[in-house]
Coordinates of N, CA and C in Angstrom, one line a residue:
X1 N 54.1 169.4 20.1 CA 52.8 168.8 20.6 C 52.8 169.1 22.1
X2 N 51.6 169.5 22.6 CA 51.5 169.9 24.0 C 50.2 169.2 24.6
X3 N 50.3 169.0 25.9 CA 49.1 168.5 26.7 C 48.0 169.5 26.7
X4 N 46.8 169.0 26.9 CA 45.6 169.9 26.9 C 45.8 170.9 28.0
X5 N 46.6 170.7 29.1 CA 46.7 171.6 30.2 C 47.4 172.9 29.7
X6 N 48.0 172.9 28.5 CA 48.6 174.1 27.9 C 47.6 175.0 27.4
X7 N 46.4 174.5 27.0 CA 45.4 175.3 26.4 C 44.1 175.5 27.2
X8 N 43.9 174.6 28.2 CA 42.7 174.7 29.0 C 43.0 174.8 30.5
X9 N 42.4 175.8 31.1 CA 42.5 176.0 32.5 C 41.5 175.0 33.2
X10 N 42.0 174.0 33.9 CA 41.1 173.0 34.4 C 40.2 173.6 35.5
X11 N 40.6 174.7 36.1 CA 39.7 175.4 37.1 C 38.6 176.3 36.4
X12 N 38.8 176.6 35.2 CA 37.9 177.4 34.4 C 37.9 177.0 32.9
X13 N 37.4 175.8 32.6 CA 37.5 175.3 31.3 C 37.0 176.2 30.1
X14 N 36.0 177.0 30.4 CA 35.5 177.9 29.4 C 36.2 179.3 29.3
X15 N 37.1 179.5 30.2 CA 37.8 180.7 30.3 C 39.1 180.8 29.4
X16 N 39.9 181.7 29.6 CA 41.1 181.9 28.8 C 42.1 180.8 29.2
X17 N 43.1 180.5 28.2 CA 44.1 179.5 28.5 C 45.0 180.0 29.7
X18 N 45.6 179.0 30.4 CA 46.4 179.4 31.6 C 47.6 180.3 31.1
X19 N 47.9 181.3 31.9 CA 49.1 182.1 31.6 C 50.4 181.3 31.8
X20 N 50.4 180.5 32.8 CA 51.6 179.7 33.1 C 51.2 178.2 33.3
X21 N 51.0 177.5 32.2 CA 50.5 176.1 32.4 C 51.4 175.2 33.1
X22 N 52.8 175.5 33.1 CA 53.7 174.6 33.7 C 53.7 174.8 35.3
X23 N 52.9 175.8 35.8 CA 52.8 175.9 37.2 C 51.8 174.9 37.8
X24 N 51.0 174.3 36.9 CA 50.1 173.2 37.4 C 50.9 172.0 37.7
X25 N 50.7 171.4 39.0 CA 51.6 170.3 39.4 C 51.5 169.1 38.5
X26 N 50.4 168.9 37.7 CA 50.2 167.8 36.9 C 50.8 168.0 35.5
X27 N 51.1 169.3 35.1 CA 51.6 169.6 33.8 C 52.8 168.7 33.4
X28 N 53.8 168.6 34.3 CA 55.0 167.8 33.9 C 54.6 166.4 33.6
X29 N 53.7 165.8 34.4 CA 53.3 164.4 34.2 C 52.6 164.2 32.9
X30 N 51.6 165.1 32.6 CA 50.8 165.0 31.4 C 51.7 165.2 30.2
X31 N 52.6 166.2 30.3 CA 53.4 166.6 29.1 C 54.4 165.4 28.8
X32 N 54.9 164.8 29.9 CA 55.8 163.6 29.6 C 55.1 162.5 28.8
X33 N 53.8 162.3 29.1 CA 53.1 161.3 28.4 C 52.9 161.7 26.9
X34 N 52.5 162.9 26.7 CA 52.3 163.4 25.4 C 53.6 163.4 24.6
X35 N 54.7 163.8 25.2 CA 56.0 163.8 24.5 C 56.5 162.3 24.2
X36 N 56.2 161.4 25.1 CA 56.6 160.0 24.8 C 55.8 159.4 23.6
X37 N 54.5 159.7 23.6 CA 53.7 159.3 22.5 C 54.1 159.9 21.2
X38 N 54.4 161.2 21.2 CA 54.9 161.9 20.0 C 56.2 161.4 19.5
X39 N 57.1 160.9 20.4 CA 58.3 160.3 19.9 C 58.1 159.0 19.2
X40 N 57.1 158.3 19.6 CA 56.7 157.0 18.9 C 56.0 157.2 17.6
X41 N 55.2 158.2 17.5 CA 54.4 158.5 16.3 C 54.7 159.9 15.9
X42 N 55.8 160.1 15.2 CA 56.2 161.5 14.7 C 55.1 162.0 13.7
X43 N 54.9 163.3 13.8 CA 54.0 163.9 12.9 C 54.5 163.8 11.4
X44 N 53.6 163.6 10.5 CA 53.9 163.5 9.1 C 53.3 164.7 8.4
X45 N 54.1 165.3 7.6 CA 53.7 166.5 6.9 C 52.7 166.0 5.8
X46 N 51.6 166.6 5.8 CA 50.6 166.3 4.8 C 50.3 167.5 3.9
X47 N 50.1 167.2 2.6 CA 49.8 168.3 1.7 C 48.3 168.4 1.6
X48 N 47.8 169.6 1.7 CA 46.3 169.8 1.6 C 45.9 169.5 0.2
X49 N 44.6 169.0 0.0 CA 44.1 168.6 -1.3 C 44.0 169.9 -2.2
X50 N 44.3 169.7 -3.5 CA 44.2 170.8 -4.4 C 43.1 170.6 -5.4
X51 N 42.6 169.4 -5.5 CA 41.5 169.1 -6.5 C 40.2 169.7 -6.0
X52 N 39.4 170.1 -7.0 CA 38.1 170.7 -6.7 C 37.1 169.6 -6.4
X53 N 36.1 169.8 -5.6 CA 35.1 168.9 -5.3 C 34.0 168.9 -6.4
X54 N 34.0 167.9 -7.2 CA 33.0 167.8 -8.3 C 31.8 167.0 -7.9
X55 N 31.7 166.5 -6.7 CA 30.5 165.7 -6.3 C 29.5 166.6 -5.6
X56 N 29.9 167.5 -4.7 CA 29.0 168.3 -3.9 C 28.8 169.7 -4.6
X57 N 28.1 169.7 -5.7 CA 27.9 170.9 -6.4 C 26.4 171.2 -6.6
X58 N 26.0 172.4 -6.9 CA 24.6 172.7 -7.1 C 24.0 171.9 -8.2
X59 N 24.8 171.6 -9.2 CA 24.2 170.8 -10.4 C 23.9 169.4 -9.9
X60 N 24.6 168.9 -8.9 CA 24.4 167.5 -8.5 C 23.3 167.4 -7.4
X61 N 22.8 168.5 -6.9 CA 21.7 168.4 -5.9 C 20.5 167.7 -6.5
X62 N 19.8 166.9 -5.7 CA 18.5 166.3 -6.2 C 17.5 167.4 -6.5
X63 N 16.7 167.2 -7.6 CA 15.7 168.2 -8.0 C 14.3 167.6 -7.6
X64 N 13.5 168.5 -7.1 CA 12.2 168.0 -6.6 C 11.1 168.9 -7.3
X65 N 10.0 168.2 -7.7 CA 8.8 169.0 -8.2 C 7.6 168.3 -7.7
X66 N 6.6 169.1 -7.4 CA 5.3 168.6 -6.9 C 4.4 168.3 -8.1
X67 N 3.7 167.2 -8.1 CA 2.8 166.8 -9.2 C 1.4 167.0 -8.9
X68 N 0.6 167.1 -9.9 CA -0.9 167.1 -9.8 C -1.5 168.1 -8.8
X69 N -0.9 169.3 -8.8 CA -1.4 170.4 -8.0 C -2.6 171.1 -8.7
X70 N -3.6 171.5 -8.1 CA -4.7 172.1 -8.7 C -4.3 173.6 -9.1
X71 N -5.1 174.2 -9.9 CA -4.8 175.6 -10.3 C -4.6 176.5 -9.1
X72 N -3.6 177.3 -9.2 CA -3.2 178.2 -8.1 C -3.0 177.5 -6.8
X73 N -2.8 176.2 -6.8 CA -2.5 175.4 -5.6 C -3.6 175.5 -4.6
X74 N -4.8 175.6 -5.0 CA -6.0 175.7 -4.1 C -6.7 174.4 -4.2
X75 N -6.8 173.7 -3.0 CA -7.5 172.4 -2.9 C -8.9 172.7 -2.4
X76 N -10.0 172.1 -2.9 CA -11.3 172.2 -2.4 C -11.4 171.6 -1.0
X77 N -10.7 170.4 -0.8 CA -10.6 169.7 0.5 C -9.2 169.2 0.6
X78 N -8.9 168.8 1.8 CA -7.5 168.3 2.1 C -7.2 167.1 1.2
X79 N -6.0 167.2 0.6 CA -5.6 166.1 -0.3 C -5.3 164.9 0.5
X80 N -5.5 163.7 -0.1 CA -5.3 162.4 0.5 C -3.8 162.0 0.3
X81 N -3.2 162.4 -0.8 CA -1.8 162.0 -1.1 C -1.2 163.2 -1.8
X82 N 0.1 163.3 -1.6 CA 0.9 164.3 -2.3 C 2.0 163.5 -3.1
X83 N 2.1 163.9 -4.3 CA 3.1 163.2 -5.2 C 4.2 164.2 -5.5
X84 N 5.5 163.7 -5.4 CA 6.6 164.5 -5.8 C 7.5 163.7 -6.7
X85 N 8.1 164.4 -7.7 CA 9.0 163.8 -8.6 C 10.4 164.2 -8.2
X86 N 11.3 163.2 -8.0 CA 12.7 163.5 -7.6 C 13.6 163.0 -8.7
X87 N 14.5 163.9 -9.2 CA 15.5 163.4 -10.1 C 16.8 163.8 -9.5
X88 N 17.8 162.9 -9.8 CA 19.1 163.1 -9.1 C 20.2 162.5 -10.0
X89 N 21.4 163.0 -9.9 CA 22.5 162.5 -10.6 C 23.0 161.2 -10.0
X90 N 23.0 161.1 -8.6 CA 23.4 159.9 -7.9 C 22.2 159.2 -7.3
X91 N 22.4 158.0 -6.9 CA 21.3 157.3 -6.2 C 20.8 158.0 -5.0
X92 N 19.5 157.9 -4.7 CA 18.9 158.6 -3.6 C 19.1 157.8 -2.3
X93 N 19.3 158.5 -1.2 CA 19.4 157.8 0.1 C 18.1 157.9 0.8
X94 N 17.4 159.1 0.7 CA 16.2 159.4 1.4 C 15.4 160.5 0.8
X95 N 14.1 160.4 0.9 CA 13.2 161.5 0.6 C 12.2 161.6 1.7
X96 N 12.1 162.9 2.3 CA 11.2 163.1 3.4 C 10.2 164.2 3.0
X97 N 9.0 164.0 3.5 CA 7.9 164.9 3.2 C 7.4 165.6 4.5
X98 N 7.2 166.9 4.4 CA 6.7 167.7 5.5 C 5.5 168.5 5.1
X99 N 4.6 168.6 6.1 CA 3.5 169.5 5.9 C 3.5 170.5 7.1
X100 N 3.7 171.7 6.8 CA 3.8 172.7 7.9 C 4.9 172.4 8.9
X101 N 6.0 172.0 8.4 CA 7.2 171.7 9.2 C 7.0 170.4 10.1
X102 N 6.0 169.6 9.8 CA 5.8 168.4 10.6 C 6.1 167.2 9.6
X103 N 7.0 166.3 10.0 CA 7.4 165.2 9.1 C 6.2 164.3 9.0
X104 N 5.7 164.1 7.7 CA 4.6 163.3 7.4 C 5.0 161.9 6.8
X105 N 6.2 161.8 6.4 CA 6.6 160.5 5.8 C 8.0 160.6 5.3
X106 N 8.7 159.4 5.2 CA 10.0 159.4 4.7 C 10.2 158.0 4.0
X107 N 11.0 158.0 2.9 CA 11.3 156.8 2.2 C 12.8 156.7 2.1
X108 N 13.4 155.6 2.5 CA 14.8 155.4 2.4 C 15.1 154.6 1.1
X109 N 16.2 155.0 0.5 CA 16.6 154.3 -0.7 C 15.5 154.3 -1.8
X110 N 14.8 155.4 -2.0 CA 13.7 155.3 -3.0 C 14.3 155.3 -4.4
X111 N 13.5 154.8 -5.3 CA 13.9 154.8 -6.7 C 13.6 156.2 -7.3
X112 N 14.3 156.5 -8.4 CA 14.0 157.7 -9.1 C 12.6 157.8 -9.5
X113 N 12.1 158.9 -9.7 CA 10.7 159.1 -10.3 C 9.8 159.7 -9.2
X114 N 8.6 159.1 -9.2 CA 7.5 159.7 -8.4 C 7.4 158.9 -7.1
X115 N 7.3 159.7 -6.0 CA 7.1 159.2 -4.7 C 5.7 159.8 -4.2
X116 N 4.9 158.9 -3.6 CA 3.6 159.4 -3.1 C 3.6 159.3 -1.6
X117 N 3.2 160.4 -1.0 CA 3.1 160.5 0.5 C 1.7 160.7 0.9
X118 N 1.1 159.7 1.6 CA -0.3 159.8 2.1 C -0.4 160.9 3.2
X119 N -1.5 161.5 3.3 CA -1.8 162.4 4.4 C -3.0 161.8 5.2
X120 N -2.7 160.9 6.1 CA -3.7 160.3 6.9 C -4.5 161.2 7.8
X121 N -3.9 162.3 8.2 CA -4.5 163.3 9.0 C -4.8 164.5 8.1
X122 N -6.1 164.8 7.8 CA -6.4 165.9 6.9 C -5.8 167.2 7.3
X123 N -5.5 168.0 6.4 CA -5.0 169.4 6.6 C -6.3 170.3 6.9
X124 N -6.2 171.1 7.9 CA -7.3 172.0 8.2 C -7.4 173.1 7.1
X125 N -8.6 173.6 7.0 CA -8.7 174.7 6.0 C -7.8 175.9 6.3
X126 N -7.2 176.4 5.3 CA -6.2 177.5 5.4 C -5.0 177.3 4.6
X127 N -4.0 178.1 4.8 CA -2.8 178.0 4.1 C -1.8 177.0 4.7
X128 N -1.1 176.3 3.9 CA -0.1 175.3 4.3 C 1.1 175.3 3.5
X129 N 2.2 174.9 4.0 CA 3.5 174.8 3.3 C 3.8 173.3 3.2
X130 N 4.0 172.8 2.0 CA 4.5 171.4 1.8 C 5.9 171.5 1.4
X131 N 6.7 170.6 1.9 CA 8.2 170.6 1.6 C 8.6 169.1 1.5
X132 N 9.4 168.9 0.4 CA 10.1 167.6 0.3 C 11.6 167.8 0.3
X133 N 12.3 166.9 1.0 CA 13.7 167.0 1.1 C 14.3 165.7 0.6
X134 N 15.3 165.8 -0.3 CA 15.9 164.6 -0.8 C 17.4 164.6 -0.6
X135 N 18.0 163.5 -0.2 CA 19.4 163.4 0.0 C 19.9 162.2 -0.9
X136 N 21.0 162.5 -1.6 CA 21.6 161.4 -2.3 C 22.7 160.7 -1.5
X137 N 23.3 159.6 -2.1 CA 24.2 158.8 -1.3 C 25.5 159.6 -0.9
X138 N 25.7 160.7 -1.5 CA 26.9 161.5 -1.1 C 26.6 162.7 -0.2
X139 N 25.3 162.8 0.2 CA 24.9 163.9 1.1 C 24.5 165.1 0.4
X140 N 24.4 165.1 -0.9 CA 23.8 166.3 -1.6 C 22.3 166.4 -1.2
X141 N 21.9 167.6 -1.0 CA 20.5 167.8 -0.5 C 19.7 168.7 -1.5
X142 N 18.5 168.3 -1.8 CA 17.6 169.1 -2.6 C 16.3 169.3 -1.9
X143 N 15.8 170.5 -2.0 CA 14.6 170.9 -1.3 C 13.6 171.4 -2.3
X144 N 12.3 170.9 -2.2 CA 11.2 171.5 -3.0 C 10.2 172.0 -2.0
X145 N 9.6 173.1 -2.3 CA 8.6 173.7 -1.3 C 7.5 174.3 -2.1
X146 N 6.3 174.2 -1.7 CA 5.1 174.8 -2.3 C 4.1 175.2 -1.3
X147 N 3.5 176.3 -1.5 CA 2.4 176.8 -0.6 C 1.1 176.4 -1.2
X148 N 0.2 175.9 -0.4 CA -1.2 175.5 -0.9 C -2.2 176.1 0.1
X149 N -3.4 176.1 -0.4 CA -4.6 176.5 0.3 C -5.6 175.4 0.3
X150 N -6.1 175.1 1.5 CA -7.2 174.1 1.6 C -8.5 174.9 2.0
X151 N -9.5 174.7 1.2 CA -10.8 175.5 1.4 C -11.7 174.8 2.5
X152 N -11.7 173.5 2.5 CA -12.6 172.8 3.5 C -12.0 171.4 3.8
X153 N -12.4 170.9 4.9 CA -12.0 169.5 5.3 C -12.7 168.6 4.4

């Protein structure tokens, strides 16, 4: 176990490690402290885990679908609400809704099923991307995305 002065040149922290760290006048003092601590708390050999992670898998990611979209995802005017259905293996922590990469709403600890997100500011005529992102309690992430066209305000 070695002091940080072994690995970092204090005169050039982003540069290469020092060629002779012991030439630093503080090295002896710092190393004495590290060595004293290490004698009180000896390193314990740990065995790396061998089990496979069965929680963070593609099958366990939340699944998202957009509901009530018009044919070919073309809206005559800006929708007032967007509904998404989220299904997940584990309890949900959060569902966030974005329109054109702008966060429009989020729900924490939502129940399974349908979540409705209002669009208080109408979408301008043109093409838009809607995205919903869901996280479960273990950090699994699911993303649903759809492109829509709005013909008029």
